[in-house]
PDB file of C-alpha atoms in Angstrom:
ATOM      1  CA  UNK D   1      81.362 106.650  28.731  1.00 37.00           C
ATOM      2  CA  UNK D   2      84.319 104.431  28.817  1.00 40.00           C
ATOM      3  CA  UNK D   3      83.280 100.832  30.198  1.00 45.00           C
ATOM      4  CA  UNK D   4      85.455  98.522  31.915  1.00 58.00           C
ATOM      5  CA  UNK D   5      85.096  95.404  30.016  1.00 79.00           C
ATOM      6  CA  UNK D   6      85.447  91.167  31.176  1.00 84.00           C
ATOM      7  CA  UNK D   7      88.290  88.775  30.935  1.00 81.00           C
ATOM      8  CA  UNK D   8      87.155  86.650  28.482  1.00 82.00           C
ATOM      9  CA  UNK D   9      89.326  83.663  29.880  1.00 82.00           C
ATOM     10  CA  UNK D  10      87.116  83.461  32.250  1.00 89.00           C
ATOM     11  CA  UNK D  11      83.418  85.173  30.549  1.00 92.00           C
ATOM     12  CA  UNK D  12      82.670  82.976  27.470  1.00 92.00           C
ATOM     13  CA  UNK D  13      79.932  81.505  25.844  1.00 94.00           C
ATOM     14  CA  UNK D  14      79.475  77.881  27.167  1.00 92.00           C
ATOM     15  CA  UNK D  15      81.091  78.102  30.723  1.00 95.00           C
ATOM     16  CA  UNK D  16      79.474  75.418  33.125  1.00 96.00           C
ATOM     17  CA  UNK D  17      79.663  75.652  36.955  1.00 97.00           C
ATOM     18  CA  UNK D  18      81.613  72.551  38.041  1.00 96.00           C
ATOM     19  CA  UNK D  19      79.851  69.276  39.152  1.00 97.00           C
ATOM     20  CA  UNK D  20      80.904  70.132  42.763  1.00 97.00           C
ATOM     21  CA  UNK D  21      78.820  73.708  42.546  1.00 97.00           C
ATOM     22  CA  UNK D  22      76.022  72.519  41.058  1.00 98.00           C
ATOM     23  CA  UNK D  23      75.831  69.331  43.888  1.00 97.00           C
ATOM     24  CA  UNK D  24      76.228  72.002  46.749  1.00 98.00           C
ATOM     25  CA  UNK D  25      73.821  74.152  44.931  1.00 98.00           C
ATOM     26  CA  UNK D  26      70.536  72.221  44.363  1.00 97.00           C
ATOM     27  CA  UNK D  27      71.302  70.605  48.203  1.00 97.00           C
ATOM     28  CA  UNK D  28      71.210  74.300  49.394  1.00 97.00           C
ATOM     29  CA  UNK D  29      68.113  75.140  46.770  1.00 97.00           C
ATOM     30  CA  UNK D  30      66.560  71.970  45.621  1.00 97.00           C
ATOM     31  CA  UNK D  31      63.082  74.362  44.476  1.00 96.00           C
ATOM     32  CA  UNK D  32      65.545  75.090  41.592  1.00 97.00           C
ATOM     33  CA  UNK D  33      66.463  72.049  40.082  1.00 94.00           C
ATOM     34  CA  UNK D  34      63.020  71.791  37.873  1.00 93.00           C
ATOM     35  CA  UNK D  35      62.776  75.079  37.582  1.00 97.00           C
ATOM     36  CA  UNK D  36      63.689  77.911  34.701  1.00 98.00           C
ATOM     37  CA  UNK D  37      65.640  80.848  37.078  1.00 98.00           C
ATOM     38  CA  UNK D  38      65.038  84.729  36.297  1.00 98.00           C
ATOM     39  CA  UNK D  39      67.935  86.310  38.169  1.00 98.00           C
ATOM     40  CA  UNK D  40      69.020  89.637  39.157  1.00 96.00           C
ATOM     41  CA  UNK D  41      71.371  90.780  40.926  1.00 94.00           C
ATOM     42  CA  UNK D  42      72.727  94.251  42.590  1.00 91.00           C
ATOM     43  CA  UNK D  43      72.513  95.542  46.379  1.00 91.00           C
ATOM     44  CA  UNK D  44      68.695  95.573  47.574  1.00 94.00           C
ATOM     45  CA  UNK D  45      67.856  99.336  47.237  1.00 93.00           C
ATOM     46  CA  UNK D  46      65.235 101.300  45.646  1.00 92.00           C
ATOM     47  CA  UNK D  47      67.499 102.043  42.822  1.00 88.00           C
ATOM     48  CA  UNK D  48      67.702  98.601  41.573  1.00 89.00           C
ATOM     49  CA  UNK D  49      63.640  98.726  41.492  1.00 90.00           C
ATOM     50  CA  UNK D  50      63.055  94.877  42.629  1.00 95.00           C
ATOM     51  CA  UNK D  51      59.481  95.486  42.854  1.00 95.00           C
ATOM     52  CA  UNK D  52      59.517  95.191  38.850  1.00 95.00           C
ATOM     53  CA  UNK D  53      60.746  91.458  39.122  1.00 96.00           C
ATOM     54  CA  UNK D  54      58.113  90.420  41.308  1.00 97.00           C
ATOM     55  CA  UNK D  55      55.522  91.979  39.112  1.00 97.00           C
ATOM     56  CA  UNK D  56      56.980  90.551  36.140  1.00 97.00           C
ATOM     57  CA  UNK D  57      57.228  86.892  38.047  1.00 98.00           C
ATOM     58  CA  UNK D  58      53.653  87.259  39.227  1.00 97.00           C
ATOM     59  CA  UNK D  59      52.942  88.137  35.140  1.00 98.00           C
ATOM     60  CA  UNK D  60      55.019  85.290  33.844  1.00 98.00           C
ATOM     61  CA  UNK D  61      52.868  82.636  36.366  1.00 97.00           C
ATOM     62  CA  UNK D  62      49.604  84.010  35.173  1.00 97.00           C
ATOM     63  CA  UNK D  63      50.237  84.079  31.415  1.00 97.00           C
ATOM     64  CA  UNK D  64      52.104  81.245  31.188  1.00 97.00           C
ATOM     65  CA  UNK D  65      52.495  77.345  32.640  1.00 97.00           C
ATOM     66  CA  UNK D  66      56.420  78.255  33.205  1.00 97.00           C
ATOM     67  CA  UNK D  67      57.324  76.676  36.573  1.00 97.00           C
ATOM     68  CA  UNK D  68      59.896  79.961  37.375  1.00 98.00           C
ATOM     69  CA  UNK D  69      61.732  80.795  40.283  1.00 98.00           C
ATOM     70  CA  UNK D  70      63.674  84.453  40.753  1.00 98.00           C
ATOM     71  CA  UNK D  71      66.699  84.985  42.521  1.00 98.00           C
ATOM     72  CA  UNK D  72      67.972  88.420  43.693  1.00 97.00           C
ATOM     73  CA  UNK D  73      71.361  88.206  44.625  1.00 96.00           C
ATOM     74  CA  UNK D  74      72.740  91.136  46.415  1.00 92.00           C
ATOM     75  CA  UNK D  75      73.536  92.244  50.190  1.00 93.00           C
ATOM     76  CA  UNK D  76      71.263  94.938  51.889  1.00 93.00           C
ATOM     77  CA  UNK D  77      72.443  97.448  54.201  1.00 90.00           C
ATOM     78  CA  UNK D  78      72.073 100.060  56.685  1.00 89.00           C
ATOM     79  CA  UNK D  79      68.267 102.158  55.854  1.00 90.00           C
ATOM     80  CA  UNK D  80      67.252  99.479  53.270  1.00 93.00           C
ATOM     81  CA  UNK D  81      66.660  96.815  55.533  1.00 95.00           C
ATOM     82  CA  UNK D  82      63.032  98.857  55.489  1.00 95.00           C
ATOM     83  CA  UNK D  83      63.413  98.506  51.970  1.00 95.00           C
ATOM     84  CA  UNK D  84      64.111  94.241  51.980  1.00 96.00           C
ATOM     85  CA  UNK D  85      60.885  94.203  54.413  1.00 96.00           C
ATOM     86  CA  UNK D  86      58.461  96.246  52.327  1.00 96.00           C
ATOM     87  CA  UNK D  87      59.798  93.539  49.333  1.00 96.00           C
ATOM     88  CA  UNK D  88      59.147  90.880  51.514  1.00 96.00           C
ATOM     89  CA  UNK D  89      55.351  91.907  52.257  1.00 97.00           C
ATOM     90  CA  UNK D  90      55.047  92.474  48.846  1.00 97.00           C
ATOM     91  CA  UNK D  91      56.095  88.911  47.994  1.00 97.00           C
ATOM     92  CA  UNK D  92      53.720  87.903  51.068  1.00 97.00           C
ATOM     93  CA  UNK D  93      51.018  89.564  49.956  1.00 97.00           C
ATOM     94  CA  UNK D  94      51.270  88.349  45.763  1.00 97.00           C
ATOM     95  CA  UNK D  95      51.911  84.671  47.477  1.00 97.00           C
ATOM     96  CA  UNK D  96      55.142  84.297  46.073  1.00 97.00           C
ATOM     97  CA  UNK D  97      57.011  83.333  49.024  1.00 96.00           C
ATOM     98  CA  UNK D  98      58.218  79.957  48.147  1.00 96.00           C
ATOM     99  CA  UNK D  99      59.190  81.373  44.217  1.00 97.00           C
ATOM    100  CA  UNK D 100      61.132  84.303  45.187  1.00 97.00           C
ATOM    101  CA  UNK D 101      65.000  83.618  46.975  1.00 98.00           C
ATOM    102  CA  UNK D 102      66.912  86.225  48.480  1.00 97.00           C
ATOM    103  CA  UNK D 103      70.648  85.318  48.238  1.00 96.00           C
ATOM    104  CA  UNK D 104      72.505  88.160  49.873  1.00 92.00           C
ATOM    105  CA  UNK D 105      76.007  88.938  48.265  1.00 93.00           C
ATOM    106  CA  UNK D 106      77.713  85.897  46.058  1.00 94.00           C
ATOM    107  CA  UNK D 107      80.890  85.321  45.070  1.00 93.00           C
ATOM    108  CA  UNK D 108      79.562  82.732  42.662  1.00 95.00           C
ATOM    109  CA  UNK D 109      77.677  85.631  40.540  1.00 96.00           C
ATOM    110  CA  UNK D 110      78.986  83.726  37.259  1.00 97.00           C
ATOM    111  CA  UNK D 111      77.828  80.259  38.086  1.00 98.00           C
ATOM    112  CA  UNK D 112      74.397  81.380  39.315  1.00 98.00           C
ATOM    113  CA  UNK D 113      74.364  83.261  36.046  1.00 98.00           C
ATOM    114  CA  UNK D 114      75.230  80.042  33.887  1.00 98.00           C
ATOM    115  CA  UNK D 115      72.071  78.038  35.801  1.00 98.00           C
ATOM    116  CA  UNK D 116      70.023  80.941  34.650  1.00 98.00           C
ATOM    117  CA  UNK D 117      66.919  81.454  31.836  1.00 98.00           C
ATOM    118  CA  UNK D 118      66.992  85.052  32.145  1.00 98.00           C
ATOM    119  CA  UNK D 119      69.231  87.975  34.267  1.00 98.00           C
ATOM    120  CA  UNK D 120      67.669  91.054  34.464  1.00 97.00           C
ATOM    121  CA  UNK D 121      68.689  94.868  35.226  1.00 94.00           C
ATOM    122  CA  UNK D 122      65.916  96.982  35.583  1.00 91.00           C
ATOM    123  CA  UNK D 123      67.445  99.764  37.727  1.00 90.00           C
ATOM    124  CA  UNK D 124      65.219 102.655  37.809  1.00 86.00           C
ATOM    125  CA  UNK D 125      67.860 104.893  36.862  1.00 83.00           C
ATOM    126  CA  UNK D 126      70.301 105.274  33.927  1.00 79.00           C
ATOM    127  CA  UNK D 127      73.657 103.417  34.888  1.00 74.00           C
ATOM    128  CA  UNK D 128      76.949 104.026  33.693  1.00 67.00           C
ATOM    129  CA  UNK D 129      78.308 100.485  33.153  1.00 71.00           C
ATOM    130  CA  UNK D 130      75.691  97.443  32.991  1.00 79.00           C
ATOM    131  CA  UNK D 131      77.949  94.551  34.038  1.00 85.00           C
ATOM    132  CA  UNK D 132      75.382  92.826  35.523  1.00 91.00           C
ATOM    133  CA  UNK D 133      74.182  92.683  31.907  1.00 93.00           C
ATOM    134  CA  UNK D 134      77.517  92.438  30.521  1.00 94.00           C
ATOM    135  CA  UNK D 135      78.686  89.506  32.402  1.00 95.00           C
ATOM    136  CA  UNK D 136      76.319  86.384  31.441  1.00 97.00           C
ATOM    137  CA  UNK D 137      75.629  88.218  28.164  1.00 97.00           C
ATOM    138  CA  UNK D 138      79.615  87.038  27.821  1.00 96.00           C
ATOM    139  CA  UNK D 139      78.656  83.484  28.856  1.00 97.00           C
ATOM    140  CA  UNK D 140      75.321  83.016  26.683  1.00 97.00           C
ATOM    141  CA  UNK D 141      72.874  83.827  29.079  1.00 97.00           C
ATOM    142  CA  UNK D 142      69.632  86.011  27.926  1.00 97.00           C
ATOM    143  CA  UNK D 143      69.812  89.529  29.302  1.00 97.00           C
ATOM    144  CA  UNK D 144      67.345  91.650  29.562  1.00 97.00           C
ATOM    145  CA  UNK D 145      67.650  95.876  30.666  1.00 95.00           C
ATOM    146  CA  UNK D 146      66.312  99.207  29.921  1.00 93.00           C
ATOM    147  CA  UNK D 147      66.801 100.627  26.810  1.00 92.00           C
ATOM    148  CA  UNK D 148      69.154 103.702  28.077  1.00 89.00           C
ATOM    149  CA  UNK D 149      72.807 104.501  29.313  1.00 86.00           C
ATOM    150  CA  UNK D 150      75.604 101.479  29.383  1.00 85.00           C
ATOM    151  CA  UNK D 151      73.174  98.922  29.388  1.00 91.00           C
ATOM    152  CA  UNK D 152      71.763 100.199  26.126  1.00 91.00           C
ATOM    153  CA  UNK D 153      75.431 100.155  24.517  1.00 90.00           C
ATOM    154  CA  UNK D 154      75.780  96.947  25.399  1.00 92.00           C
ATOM    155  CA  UNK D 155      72.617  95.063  24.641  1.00 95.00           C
ATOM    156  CA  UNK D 156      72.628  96.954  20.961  1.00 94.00           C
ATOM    157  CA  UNK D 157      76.207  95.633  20.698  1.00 93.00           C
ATOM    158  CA  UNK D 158      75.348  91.950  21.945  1.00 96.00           C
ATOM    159  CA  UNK D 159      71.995  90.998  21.672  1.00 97.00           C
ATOM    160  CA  UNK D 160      69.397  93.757  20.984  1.00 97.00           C
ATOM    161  CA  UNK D 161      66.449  91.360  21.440  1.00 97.00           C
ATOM    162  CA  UNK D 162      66.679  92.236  25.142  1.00 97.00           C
ATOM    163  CA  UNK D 163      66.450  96.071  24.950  1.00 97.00           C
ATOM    164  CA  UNK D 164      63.418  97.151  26.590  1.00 97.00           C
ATOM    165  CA  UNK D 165      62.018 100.615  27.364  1.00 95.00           C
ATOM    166  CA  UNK D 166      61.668 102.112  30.847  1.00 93.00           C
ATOM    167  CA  UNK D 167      58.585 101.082  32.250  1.00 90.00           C
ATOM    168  CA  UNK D 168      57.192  98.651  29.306  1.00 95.00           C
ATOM    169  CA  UNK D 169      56.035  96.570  31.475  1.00 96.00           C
ATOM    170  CA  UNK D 170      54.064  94.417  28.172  1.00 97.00           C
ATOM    171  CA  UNK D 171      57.038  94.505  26.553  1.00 97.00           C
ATOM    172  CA  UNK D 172      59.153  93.188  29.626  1.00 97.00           C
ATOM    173  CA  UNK D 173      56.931  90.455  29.938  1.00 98.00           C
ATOM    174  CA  UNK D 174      56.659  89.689  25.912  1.00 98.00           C
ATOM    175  CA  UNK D 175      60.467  89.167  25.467  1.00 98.00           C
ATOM    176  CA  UNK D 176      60.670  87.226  29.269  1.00 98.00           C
ATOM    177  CA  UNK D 177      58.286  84.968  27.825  1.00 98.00           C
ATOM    178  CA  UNK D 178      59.407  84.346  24.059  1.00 97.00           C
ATOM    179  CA  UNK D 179      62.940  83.850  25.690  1.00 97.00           C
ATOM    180  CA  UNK D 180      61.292  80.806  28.199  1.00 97.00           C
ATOM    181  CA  UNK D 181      58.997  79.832  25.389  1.00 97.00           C
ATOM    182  CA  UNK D 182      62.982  78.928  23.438  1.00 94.00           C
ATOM    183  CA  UNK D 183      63.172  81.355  20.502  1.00 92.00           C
ATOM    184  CA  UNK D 184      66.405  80.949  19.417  1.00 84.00           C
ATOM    185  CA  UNK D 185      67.561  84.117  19.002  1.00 93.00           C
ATOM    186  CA  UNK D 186      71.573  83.898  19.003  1.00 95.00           C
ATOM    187  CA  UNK D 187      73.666  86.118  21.831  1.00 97.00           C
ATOM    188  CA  UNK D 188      76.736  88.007  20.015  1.00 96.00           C
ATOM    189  CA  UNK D 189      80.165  87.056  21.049  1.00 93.00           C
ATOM    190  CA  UNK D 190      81.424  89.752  23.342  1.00 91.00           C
ATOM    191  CA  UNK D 191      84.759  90.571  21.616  1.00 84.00           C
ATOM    192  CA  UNK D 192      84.238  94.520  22.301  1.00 82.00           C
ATOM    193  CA  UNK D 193      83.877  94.844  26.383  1.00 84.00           C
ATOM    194  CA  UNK D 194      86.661  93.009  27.365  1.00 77.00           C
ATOM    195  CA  UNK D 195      90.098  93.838  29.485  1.00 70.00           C
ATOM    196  CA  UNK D 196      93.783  94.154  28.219  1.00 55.00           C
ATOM    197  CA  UNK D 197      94.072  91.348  30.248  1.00 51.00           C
ATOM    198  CA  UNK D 198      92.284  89.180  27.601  1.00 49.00           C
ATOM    199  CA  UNK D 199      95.365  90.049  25.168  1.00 45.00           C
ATOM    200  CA  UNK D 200      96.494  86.665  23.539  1.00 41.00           C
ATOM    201  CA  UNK D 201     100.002  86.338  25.109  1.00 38.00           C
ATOM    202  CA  UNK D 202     100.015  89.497  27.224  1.00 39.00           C
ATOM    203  CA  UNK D 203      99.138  88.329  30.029  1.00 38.00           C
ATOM    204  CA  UNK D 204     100.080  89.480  34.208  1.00 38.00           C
ATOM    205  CA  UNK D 205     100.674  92.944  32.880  1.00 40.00           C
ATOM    206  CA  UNK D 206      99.595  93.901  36.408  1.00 41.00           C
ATOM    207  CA  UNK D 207     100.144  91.500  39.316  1.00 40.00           C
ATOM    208  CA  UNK D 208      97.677  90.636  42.047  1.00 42.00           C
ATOM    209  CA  UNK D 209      98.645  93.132  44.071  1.00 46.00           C
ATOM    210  CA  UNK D 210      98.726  96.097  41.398  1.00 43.00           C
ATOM    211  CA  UNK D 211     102.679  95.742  42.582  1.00 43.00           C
ATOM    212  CA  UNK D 212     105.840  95.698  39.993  1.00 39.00           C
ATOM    213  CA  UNK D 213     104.446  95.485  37.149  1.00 43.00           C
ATOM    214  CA  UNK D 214     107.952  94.559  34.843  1.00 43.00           C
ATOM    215  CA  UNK D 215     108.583  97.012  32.395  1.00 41.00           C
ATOM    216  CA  UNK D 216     108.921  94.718  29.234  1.00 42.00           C
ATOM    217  CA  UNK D 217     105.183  93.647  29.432  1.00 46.00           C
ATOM    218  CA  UNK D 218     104.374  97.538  29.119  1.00 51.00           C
ATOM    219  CA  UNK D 219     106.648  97.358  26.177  1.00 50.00           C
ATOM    220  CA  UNK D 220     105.260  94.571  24.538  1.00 54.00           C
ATOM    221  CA  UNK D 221     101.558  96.089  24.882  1.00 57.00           C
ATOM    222  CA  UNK D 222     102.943  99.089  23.304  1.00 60.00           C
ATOM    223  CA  UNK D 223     104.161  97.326  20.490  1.00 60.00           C
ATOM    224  CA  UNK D 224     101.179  95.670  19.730  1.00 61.00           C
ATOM    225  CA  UNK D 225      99.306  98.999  19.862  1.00 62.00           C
ATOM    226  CA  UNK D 226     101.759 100.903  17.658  1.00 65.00           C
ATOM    227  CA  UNK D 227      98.404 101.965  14.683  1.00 69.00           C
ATOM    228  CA  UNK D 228      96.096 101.551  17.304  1.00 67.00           C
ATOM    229  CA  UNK D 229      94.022 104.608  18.252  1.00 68.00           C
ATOM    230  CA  UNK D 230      94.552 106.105  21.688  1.00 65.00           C
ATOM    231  CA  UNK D 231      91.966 107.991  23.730  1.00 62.00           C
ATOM    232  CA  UNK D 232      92.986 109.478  27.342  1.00 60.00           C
ATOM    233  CA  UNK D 233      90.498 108.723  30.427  1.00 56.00           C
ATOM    234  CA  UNK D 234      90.069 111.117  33.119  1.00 58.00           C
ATOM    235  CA  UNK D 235      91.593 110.142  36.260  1.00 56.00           C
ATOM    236  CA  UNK D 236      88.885 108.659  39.271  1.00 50.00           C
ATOM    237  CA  UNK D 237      89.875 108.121  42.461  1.00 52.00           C
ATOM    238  CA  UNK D 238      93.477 107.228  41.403  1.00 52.00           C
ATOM    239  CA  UNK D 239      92.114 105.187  38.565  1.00 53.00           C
ATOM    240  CA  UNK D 240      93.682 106.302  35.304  1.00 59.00           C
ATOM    241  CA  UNK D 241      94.378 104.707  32.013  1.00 63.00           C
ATOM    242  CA  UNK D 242      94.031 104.878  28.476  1.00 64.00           C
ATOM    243  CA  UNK D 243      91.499 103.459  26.337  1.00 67.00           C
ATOM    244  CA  UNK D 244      93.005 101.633  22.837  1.00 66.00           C
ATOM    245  CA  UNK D 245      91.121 100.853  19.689  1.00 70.00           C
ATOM    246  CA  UNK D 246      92.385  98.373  17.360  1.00 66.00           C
ATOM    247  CA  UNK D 247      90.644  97.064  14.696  1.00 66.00           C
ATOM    248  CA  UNK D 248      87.444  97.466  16.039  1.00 68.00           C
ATOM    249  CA  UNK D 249      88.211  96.186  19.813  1.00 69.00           C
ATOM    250  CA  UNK D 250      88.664  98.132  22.866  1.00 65.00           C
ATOM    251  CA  UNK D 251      91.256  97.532  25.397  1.00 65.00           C
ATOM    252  CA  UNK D 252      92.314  99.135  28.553  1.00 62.00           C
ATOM    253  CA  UNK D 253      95.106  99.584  29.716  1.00 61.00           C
ATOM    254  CA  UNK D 254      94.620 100.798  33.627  1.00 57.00           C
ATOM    255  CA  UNK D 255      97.489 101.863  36.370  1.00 53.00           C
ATOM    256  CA  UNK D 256      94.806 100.683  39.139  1.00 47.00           C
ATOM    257  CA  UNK D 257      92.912  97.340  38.973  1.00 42.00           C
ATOM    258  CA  UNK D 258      90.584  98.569  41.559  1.00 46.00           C
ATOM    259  CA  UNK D 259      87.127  96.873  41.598  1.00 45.00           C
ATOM    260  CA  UNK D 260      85.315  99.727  43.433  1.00 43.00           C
ATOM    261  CA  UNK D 261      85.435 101.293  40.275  1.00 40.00           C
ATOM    262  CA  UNK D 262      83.453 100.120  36.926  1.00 36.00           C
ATOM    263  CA  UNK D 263      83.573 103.095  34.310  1.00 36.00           C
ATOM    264  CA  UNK D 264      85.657 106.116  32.869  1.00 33.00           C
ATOM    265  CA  UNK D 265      84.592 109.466  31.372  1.00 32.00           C
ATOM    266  CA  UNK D 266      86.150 109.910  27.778  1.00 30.00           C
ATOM    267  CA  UNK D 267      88.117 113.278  27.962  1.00 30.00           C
ATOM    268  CA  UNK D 268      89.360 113.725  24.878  1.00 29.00           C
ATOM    269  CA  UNK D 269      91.113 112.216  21.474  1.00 34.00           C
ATOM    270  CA  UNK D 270      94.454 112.431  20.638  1.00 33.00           C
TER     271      UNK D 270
END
């Protein structure tokens, strides 16, 4: 698989919401401010498998004096509103109503990242591209996902401490508590998932609107490429582009910047 990567202008170890997000955010969720936040986020659906967080938070209280709060961030629609109310009972039920926030979609993904101990994937099924793991990875942030598909590749390329298997559930709950406990275990600078964007003076190769894109930028990136290795990605959904190594980084380079779409399939080397 061929992963679309982050800007790292904007994903880097040591961003800080601003002063004005913070202020709005503990006047919207002051049962935060104390407290150390386990976060995950993706659109409520059996696939993302939210029941594991709950267990793990319900874990966490009873082996532990860790005042902890979890927030799922992610929208629900359609047949998985049933879905959001069996979650809810379950929450009712383990008395974990006033731990647990639901914060629909976010824009702000990144900051509530950077105010969180711990982000978690724990889909129940192998995914192609784990930027939910990839992103505060890139900003310093503990991540912790199953052991298997693009989460795997990028937890063994940025901080294998939080590689779990499917369904270790002691293991889950071992590394969520030596993380909150403070071992010190140091996150990898992500200098192998990111765009072409994050080229050092190559910058606006596409514009905002994908539009007129000026053919001396192309140039440039061409020239900087010249002993670079070049692998050709299968067109999706009128996403195509070519995948360049270059001493030992990957870059992009992608006639679509649509963000429906989050990973290629590596067709062949030429």
């Amino acid at each position: 698989l061929i992963y679309r990567g982050v800007d790292d202008t904007e994903y880097f170890i040591g961003y800080q919401p601003s002063e004005d997000w913070l202020r709005q955010w503990y006047e919207d969720y002051p049962g935060t401010k104390s407290a150390k936040l386990l976060t995950i986020a993706g659109r409520i659906s059996p696939l993302k498998d939210f029941e594991k967080i709950i267990n793990l938070a319900a874990s966490i209280k009873e082996n532990s004096t860790h005042n902890i709060k979890v927030l799922i961030a992610g929208e629900v629609k359609g047949k998985h509103q049933k879905y959001l109310i069996k979650l809810k009972k379950i929450i009712e039920d383990m008395k974990l109503e006033n731990d647990i926030y639901f914060l629909n979609f976010r824009k702000d993904i990144k900051n509530i990242y950077a105010i969180s101990s711990i982000v978690y994937n724990t889909s129940n099924k192998s995914e192609s591209f784990g930027r939910s793991i990839l992103e505060p990875l890139s900003i310093g942030i503990p991540s912790i996902g199953y052991n298997r598909g693009g989460v795997k590749e990028i937890l063994d390329e940025l901080y294998p401490f939080g590689a779990v298997d499917p369904g270790d559930n002691d293991s889950l709950l071992h590394k969520s508590l030596s993380i909150l406990d403070g071992n010190d275990i140091p996150i990898k600078k992500n200098t192998k998932f990111i765009t072409i964007a994050s080229l050092k003076g190559i910058h606006g190769i596409l514009t905002e609107n994908n539009q007129k894109r000026p053919l001396f930028y192309l140039y440039e990136v061409l020239l900087y490429f010249k002993n670079a290795k070049i692998y050709k990605i299968e067109k999706i959904n009128s996403i195509s582009g070519v995948k360049l190594v270059k001493e030992e980084k990957m870059y992009y380079l992608l006639t679509n910047n649509s963000s429906n779409q989050t990973s290629y399939i590596l067709e062949n080397e030429t």
